[in-house]
Short mmCIF file of N, CA and C in Angstrom, two decimals:
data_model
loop_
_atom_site.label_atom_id
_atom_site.label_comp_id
_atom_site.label_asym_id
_atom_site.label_seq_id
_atom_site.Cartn_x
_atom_site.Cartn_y
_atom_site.Cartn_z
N UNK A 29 49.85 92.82 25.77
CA UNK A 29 50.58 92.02 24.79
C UNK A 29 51.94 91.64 25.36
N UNK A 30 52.17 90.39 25.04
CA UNK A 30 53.57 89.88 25.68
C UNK A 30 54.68 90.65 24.77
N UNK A 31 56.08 91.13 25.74
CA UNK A 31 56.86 90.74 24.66
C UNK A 31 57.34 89.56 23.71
N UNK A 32 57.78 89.47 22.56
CA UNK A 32 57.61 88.31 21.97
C UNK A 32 59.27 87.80 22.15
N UNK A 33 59.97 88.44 22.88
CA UNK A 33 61.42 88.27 23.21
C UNK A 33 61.40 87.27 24.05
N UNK A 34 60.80 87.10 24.94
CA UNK A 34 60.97 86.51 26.35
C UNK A 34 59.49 85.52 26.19
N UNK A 35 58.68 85.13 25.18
CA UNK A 35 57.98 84.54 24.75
C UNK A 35 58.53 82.99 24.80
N UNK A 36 58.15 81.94 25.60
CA UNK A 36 58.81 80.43 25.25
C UNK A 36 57.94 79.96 24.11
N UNK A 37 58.15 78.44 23.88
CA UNK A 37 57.62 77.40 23.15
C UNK A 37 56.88 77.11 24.14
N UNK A 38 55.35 76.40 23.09
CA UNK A 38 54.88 75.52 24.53
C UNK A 38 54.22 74.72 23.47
N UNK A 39 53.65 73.60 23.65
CA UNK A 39 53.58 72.45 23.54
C UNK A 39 52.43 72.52 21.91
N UNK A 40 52.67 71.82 20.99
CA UNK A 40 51.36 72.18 20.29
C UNK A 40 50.27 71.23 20.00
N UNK A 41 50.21 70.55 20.78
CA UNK A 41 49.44 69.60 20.94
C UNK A 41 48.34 69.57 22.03
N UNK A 42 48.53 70.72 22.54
CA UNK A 42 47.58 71.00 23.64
C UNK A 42 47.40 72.53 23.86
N UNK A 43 46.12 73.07 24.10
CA UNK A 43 45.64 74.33 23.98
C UNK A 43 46.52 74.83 25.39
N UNK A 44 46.92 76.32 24.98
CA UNK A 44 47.40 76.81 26.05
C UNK A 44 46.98 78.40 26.51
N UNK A 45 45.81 79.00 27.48
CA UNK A 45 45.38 80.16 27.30
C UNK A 45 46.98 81.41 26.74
N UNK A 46 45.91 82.13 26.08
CA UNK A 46 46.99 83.49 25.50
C UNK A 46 47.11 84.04 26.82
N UNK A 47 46.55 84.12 28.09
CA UNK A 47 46.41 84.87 29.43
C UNK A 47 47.59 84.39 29.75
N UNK A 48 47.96 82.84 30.09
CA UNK A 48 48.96 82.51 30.32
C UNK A 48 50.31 82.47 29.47
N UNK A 49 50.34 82.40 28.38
CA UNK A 49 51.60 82.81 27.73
C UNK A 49 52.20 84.21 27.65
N UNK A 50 51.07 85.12 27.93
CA UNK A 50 51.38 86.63 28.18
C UNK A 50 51.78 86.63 29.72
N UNK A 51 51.70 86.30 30.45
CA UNK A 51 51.68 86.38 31.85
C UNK A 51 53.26 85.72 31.88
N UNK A 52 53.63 84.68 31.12
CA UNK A 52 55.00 84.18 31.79
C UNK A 52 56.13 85.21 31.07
N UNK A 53 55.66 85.73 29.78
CA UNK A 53 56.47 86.42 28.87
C UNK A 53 56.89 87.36 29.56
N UNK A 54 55.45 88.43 29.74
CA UNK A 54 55.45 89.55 30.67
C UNK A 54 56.46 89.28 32.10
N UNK A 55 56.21 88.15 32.17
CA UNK A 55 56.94 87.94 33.85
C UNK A 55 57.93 88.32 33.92
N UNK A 56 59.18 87.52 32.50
CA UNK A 56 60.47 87.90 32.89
C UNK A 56 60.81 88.92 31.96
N UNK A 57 59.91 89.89 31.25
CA UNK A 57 60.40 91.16 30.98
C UNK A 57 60.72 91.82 31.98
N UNK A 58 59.69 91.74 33.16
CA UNK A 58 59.75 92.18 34.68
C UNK A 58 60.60 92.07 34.87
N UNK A 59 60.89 90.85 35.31
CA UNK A 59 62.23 90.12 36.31
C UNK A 59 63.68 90.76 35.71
N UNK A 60 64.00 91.31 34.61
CA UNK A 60 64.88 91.84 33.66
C UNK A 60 65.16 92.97 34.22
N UNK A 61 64.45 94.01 34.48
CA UNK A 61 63.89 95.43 34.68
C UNK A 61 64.13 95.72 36.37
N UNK A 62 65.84 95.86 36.72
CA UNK A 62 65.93 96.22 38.01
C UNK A 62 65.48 97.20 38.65
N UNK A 63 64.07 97.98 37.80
CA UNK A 63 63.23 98.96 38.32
C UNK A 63 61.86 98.92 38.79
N UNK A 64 62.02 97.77 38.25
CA UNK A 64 60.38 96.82 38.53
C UNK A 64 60.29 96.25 39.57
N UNK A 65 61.01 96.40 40.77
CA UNK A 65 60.78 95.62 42.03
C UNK A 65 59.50 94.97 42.40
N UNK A 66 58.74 96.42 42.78
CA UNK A 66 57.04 96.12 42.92
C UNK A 66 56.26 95.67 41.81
N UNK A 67 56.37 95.80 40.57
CA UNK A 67 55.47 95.09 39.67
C UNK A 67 55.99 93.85 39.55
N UNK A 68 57.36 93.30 40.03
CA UNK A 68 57.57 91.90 39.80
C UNK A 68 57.09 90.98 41.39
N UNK A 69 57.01 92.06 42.51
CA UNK A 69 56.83 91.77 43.43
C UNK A 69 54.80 90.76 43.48
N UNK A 70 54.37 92.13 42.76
CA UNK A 70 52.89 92.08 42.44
C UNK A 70 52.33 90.81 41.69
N UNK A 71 53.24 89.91 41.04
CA UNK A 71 53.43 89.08 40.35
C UNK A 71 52.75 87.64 41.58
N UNK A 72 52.89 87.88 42.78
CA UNK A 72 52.42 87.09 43.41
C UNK A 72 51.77 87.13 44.56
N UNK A 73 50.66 86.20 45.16
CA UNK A 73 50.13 86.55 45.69
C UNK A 73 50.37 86.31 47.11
N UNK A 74 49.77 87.48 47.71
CA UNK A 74 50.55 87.67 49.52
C UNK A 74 50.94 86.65 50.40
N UNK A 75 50.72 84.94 49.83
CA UNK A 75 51.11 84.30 51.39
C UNK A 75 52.18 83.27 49.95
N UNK A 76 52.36 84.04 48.81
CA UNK A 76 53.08 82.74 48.13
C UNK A 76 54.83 82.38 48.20
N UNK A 77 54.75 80.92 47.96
CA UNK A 77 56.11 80.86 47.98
C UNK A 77 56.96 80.75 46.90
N UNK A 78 58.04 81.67 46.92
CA UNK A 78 59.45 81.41 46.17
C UNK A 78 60.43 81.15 46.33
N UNK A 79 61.05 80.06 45.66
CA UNK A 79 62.52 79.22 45.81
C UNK A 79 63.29 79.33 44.86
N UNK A 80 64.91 80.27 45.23
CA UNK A 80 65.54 79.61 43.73
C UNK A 80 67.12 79.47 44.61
N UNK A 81 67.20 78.17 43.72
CA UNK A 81 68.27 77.44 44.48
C UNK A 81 68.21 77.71 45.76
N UNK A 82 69.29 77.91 46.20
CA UNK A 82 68.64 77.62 47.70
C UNK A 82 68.26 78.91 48.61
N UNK A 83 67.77 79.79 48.19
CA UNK A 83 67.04 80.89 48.62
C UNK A 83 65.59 80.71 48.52
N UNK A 84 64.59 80.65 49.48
CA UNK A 84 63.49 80.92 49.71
C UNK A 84 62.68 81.94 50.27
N UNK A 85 61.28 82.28 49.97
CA UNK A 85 60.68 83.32 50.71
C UNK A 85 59.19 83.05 50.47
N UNK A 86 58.47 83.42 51.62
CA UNK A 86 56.94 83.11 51.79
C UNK A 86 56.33 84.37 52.45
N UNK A 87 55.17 85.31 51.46
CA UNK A 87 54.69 86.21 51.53
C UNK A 87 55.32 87.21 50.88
N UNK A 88 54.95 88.52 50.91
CA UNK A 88 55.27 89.88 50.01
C UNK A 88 56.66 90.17 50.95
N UNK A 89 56.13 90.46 51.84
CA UNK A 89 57.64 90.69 52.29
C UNK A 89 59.07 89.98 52.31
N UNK A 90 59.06 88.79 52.43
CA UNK A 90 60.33 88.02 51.91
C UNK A 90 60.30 88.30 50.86
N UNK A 91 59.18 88.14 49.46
CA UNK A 91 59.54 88.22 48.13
C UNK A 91 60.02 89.44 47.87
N UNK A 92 59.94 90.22 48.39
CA UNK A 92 60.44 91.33 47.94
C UNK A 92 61.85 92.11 48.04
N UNK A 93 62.52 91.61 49.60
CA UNK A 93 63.85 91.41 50.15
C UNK A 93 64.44 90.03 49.06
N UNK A 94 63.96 89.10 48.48
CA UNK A 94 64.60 88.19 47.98
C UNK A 94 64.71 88.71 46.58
N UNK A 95 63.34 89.54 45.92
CA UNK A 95 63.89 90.32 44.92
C UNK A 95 65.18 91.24 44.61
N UNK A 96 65.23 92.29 45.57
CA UNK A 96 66.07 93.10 46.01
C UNK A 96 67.16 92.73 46.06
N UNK A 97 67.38 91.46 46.61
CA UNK A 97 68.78 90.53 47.00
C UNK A 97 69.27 90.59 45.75
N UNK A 98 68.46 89.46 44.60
CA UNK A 98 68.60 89.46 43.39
C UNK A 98 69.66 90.09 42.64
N UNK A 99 69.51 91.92 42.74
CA UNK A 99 70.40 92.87 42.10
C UNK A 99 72.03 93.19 43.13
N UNK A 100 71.76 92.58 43.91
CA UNK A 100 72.82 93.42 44.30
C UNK A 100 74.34 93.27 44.24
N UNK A 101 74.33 92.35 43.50
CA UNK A 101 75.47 91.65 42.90
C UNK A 101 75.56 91.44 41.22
N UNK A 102 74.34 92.30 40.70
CA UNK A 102 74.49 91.59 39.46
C UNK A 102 74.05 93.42 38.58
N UNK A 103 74.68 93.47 37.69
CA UNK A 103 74.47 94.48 36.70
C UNK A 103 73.54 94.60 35.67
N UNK A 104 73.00 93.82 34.84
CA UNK A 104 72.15 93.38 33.92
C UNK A 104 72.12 91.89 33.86
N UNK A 105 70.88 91.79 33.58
CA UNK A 105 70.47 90.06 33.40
C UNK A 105 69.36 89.95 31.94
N UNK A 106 69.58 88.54 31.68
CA UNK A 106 68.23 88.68 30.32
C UNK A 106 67.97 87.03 30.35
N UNK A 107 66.84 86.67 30.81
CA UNK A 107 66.13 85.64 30.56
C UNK A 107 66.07 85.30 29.36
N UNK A 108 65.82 84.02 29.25
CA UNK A 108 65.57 83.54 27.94
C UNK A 108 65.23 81.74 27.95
N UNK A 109 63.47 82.61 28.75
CA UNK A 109 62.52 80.98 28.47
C UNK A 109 62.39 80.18 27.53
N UNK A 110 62.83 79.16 27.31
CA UNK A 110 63.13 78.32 26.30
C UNK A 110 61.53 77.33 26.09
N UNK A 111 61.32 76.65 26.98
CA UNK A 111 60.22 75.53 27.01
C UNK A 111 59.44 75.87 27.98
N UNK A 112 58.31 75.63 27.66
CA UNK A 112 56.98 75.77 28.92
C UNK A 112 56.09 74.18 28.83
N UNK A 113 56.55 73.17 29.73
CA UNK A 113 55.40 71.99 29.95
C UNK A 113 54.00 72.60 30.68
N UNK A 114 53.02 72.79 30.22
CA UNK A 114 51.92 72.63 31.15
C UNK A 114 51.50 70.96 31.67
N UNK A 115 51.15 71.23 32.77
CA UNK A 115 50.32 70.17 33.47
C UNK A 115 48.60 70.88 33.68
N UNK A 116 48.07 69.05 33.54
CA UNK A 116 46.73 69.32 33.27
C UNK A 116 46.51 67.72 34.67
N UNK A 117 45.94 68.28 36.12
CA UNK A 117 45.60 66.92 37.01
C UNK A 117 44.33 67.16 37.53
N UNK A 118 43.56 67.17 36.80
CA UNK A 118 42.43 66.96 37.24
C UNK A 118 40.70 68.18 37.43
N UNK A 119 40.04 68.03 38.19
CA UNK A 119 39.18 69.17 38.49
C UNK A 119 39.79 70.12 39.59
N UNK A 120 38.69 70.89 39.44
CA UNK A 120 38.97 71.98 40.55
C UNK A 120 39.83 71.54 41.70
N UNK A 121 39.17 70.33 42.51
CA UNK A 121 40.31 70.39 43.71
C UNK A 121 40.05 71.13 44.83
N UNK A 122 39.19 72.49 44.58
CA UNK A 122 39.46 73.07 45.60
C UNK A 122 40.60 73.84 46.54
N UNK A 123 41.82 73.89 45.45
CA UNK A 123 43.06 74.58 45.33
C UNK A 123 43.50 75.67 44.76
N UNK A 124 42.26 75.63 44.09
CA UNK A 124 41.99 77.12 43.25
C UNK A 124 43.18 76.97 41.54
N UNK A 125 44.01 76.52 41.79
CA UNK A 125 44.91 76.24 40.43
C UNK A 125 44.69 76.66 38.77
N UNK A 126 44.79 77.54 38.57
CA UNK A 126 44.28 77.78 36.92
C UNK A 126 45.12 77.45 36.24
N UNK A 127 46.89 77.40 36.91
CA UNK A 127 47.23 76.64 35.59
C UNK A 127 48.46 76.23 36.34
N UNK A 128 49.49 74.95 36.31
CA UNK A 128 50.52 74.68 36.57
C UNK A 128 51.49 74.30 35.70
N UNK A 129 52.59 73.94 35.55
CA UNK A 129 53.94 74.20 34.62
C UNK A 129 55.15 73.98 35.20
N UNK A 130 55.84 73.28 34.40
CA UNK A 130 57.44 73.31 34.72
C UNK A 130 57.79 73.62 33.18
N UNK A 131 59.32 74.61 33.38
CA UNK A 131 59.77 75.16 32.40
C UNK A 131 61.10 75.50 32.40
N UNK A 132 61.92 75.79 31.55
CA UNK A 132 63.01 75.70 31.75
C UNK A 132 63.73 76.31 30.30
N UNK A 133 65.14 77.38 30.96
CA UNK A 133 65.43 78.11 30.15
C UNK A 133 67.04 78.72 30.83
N UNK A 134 67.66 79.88 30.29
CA UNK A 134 69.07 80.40 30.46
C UNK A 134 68.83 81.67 30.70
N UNK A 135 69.78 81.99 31.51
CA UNK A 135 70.18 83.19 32.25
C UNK A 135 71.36 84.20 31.88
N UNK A 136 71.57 84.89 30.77
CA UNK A 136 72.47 85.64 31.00
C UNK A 136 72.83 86.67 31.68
N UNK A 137 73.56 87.04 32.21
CA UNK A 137 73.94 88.30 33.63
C UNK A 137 75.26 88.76 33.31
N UNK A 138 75.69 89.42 33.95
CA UNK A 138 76.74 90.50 34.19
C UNK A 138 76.96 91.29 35.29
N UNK A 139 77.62 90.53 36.48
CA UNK A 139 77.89 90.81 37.59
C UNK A 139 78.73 92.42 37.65
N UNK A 140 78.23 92.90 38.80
CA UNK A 140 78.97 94.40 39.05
C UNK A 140 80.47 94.57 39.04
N UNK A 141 81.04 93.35 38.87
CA UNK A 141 82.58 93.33 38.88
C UNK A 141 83.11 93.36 37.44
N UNK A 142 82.40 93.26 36.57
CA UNK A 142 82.19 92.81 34.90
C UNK A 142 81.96 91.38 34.63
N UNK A 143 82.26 90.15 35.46
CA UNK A 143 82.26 89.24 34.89
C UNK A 143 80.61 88.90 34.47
N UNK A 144 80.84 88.14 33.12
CA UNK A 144 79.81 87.48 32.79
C UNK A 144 79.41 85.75 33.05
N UNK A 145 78.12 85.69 33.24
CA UNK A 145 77.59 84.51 34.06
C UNK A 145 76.81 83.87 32.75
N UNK A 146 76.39 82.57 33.08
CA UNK A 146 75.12 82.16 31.91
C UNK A 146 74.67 80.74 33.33
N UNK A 147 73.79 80.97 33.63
CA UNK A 147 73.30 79.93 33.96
C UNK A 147 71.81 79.04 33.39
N UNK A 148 71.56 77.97 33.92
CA UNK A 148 70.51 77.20 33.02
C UNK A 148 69.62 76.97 34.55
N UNK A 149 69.01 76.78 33.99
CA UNK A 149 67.59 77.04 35.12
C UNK A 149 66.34 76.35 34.49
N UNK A 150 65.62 75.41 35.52
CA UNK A 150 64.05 74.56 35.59
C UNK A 150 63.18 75.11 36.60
N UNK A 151 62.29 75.17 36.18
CA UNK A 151 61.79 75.82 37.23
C UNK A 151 60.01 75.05 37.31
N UNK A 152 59.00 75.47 38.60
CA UNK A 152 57.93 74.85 38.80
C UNK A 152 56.93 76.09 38.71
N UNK A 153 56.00 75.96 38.57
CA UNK A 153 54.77 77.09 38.78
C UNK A 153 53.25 76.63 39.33
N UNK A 154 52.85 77.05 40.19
CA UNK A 154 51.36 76.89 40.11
C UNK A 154 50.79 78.38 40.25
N UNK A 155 50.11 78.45 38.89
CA UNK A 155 49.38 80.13 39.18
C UNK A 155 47.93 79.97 39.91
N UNK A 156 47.30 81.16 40.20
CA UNK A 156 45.72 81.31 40.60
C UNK A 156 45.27 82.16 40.08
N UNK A 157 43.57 82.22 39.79
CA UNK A 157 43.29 83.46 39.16
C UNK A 157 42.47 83.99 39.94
N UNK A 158 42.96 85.33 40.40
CA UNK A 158 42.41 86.15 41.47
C UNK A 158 41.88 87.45 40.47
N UNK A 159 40.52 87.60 41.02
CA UNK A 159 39.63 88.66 40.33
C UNK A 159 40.25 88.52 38.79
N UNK A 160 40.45 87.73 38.08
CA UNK A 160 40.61 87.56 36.77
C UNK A 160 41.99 88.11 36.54
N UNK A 161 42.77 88.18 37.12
CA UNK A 161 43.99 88.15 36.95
C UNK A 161 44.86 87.23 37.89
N UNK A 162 45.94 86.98 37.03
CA UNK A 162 46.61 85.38 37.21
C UNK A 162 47.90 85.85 38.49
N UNK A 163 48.12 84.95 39.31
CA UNK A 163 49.06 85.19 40.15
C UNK A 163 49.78 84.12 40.83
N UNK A 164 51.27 83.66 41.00
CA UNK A 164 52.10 82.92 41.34
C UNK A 164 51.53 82.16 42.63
N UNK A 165 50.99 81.55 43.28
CA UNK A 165 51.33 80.54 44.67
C UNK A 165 52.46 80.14 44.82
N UNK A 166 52.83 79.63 43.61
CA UNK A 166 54.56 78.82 44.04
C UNK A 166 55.27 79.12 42.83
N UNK A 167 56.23 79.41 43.12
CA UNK A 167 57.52 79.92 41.79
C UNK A 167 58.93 79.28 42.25
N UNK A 168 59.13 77.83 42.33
CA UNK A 168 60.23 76.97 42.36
C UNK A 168 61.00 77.08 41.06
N UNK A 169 62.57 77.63 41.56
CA UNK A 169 63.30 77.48 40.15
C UNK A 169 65.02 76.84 40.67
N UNK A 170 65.43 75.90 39.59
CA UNK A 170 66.56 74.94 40.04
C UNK A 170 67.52 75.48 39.08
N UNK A 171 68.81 76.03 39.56
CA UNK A 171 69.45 76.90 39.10
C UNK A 171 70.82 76.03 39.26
N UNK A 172 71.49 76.18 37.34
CA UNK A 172 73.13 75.59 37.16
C UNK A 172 73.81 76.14 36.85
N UNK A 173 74.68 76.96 37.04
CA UNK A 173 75.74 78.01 36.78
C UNK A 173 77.06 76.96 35.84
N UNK A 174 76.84 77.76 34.32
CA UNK A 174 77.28 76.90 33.97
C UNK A 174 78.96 77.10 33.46
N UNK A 175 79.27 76.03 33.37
CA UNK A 175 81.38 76.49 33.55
C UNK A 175 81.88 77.38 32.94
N UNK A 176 82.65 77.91 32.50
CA UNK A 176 83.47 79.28 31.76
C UNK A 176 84.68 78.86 31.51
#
């Protein structure tokens, strides 16, 4: 069951699996949880890529140093997915794709120095479903740190 905290909107005009709305919810309960390295790590699959702003990484091992990076400047953080677009292009493909998305939402944090941050953030997704569970290929997110 998702938390229903970190739960977005998504569209109601178009069916959206409960697999996937639990999966993005769940995601950034993760991403929250500077103890969750490896279960947020697990979140994707071994050759995938992640971008945020201008930090990138491709495979488990960058994602996981880019996770890591993540905390080390920051004290607590709390997501707060606002909108989820799904995209719907076509058949299989042969890309394997179960579901893709752009979405977009705010960041509150609290850097180790005390100051507090809020940034706004869009971001891209294409998941896969491996042995029936769903997993990241690409996790693009466009990040605005916004004035104070």
């Amino acid at each position: 069951m998702a938390s229903s905290s970190y739960a977005p909107a998504f569209p109601s005009d178009r069916a959206v699996g409960e697999n996937v709305k639990d999966y993005i919810a769940n995601f950034y309960a993760t991403s929250d949880d500077r103890s969750k390295n490896e279960e947020w790590v697990d979140y994707f699959l071994p050759d995938a890529v992640v971008i945020m702003g201008d930090k990138s990484a491709k495979g488990t091992d960058e994602i996981r140093r880019l996770r890591q990076g993540m905390w080390e400047q920051v004290e607590s953080r709390r997501h707060r997915p606002e909108k989820v677009f799904p995209g719907s292009f076509g058949g299989a493909g042969g890309d394997g794709v179960a579901a893709e998305y752009m979405l977009h939402g705010s960041l509150d944090m609290v850097l180790k120095n005390g100051e507090a941050q809020t940034i706004s953030w869009a971001g891209r997704a294409l998941l896969r479903n491996v042995d029936g569970r769903l997993k990241y290929k690409l996790y693009q997110v466009y990040l605005h740190k916004e004035s104070t």
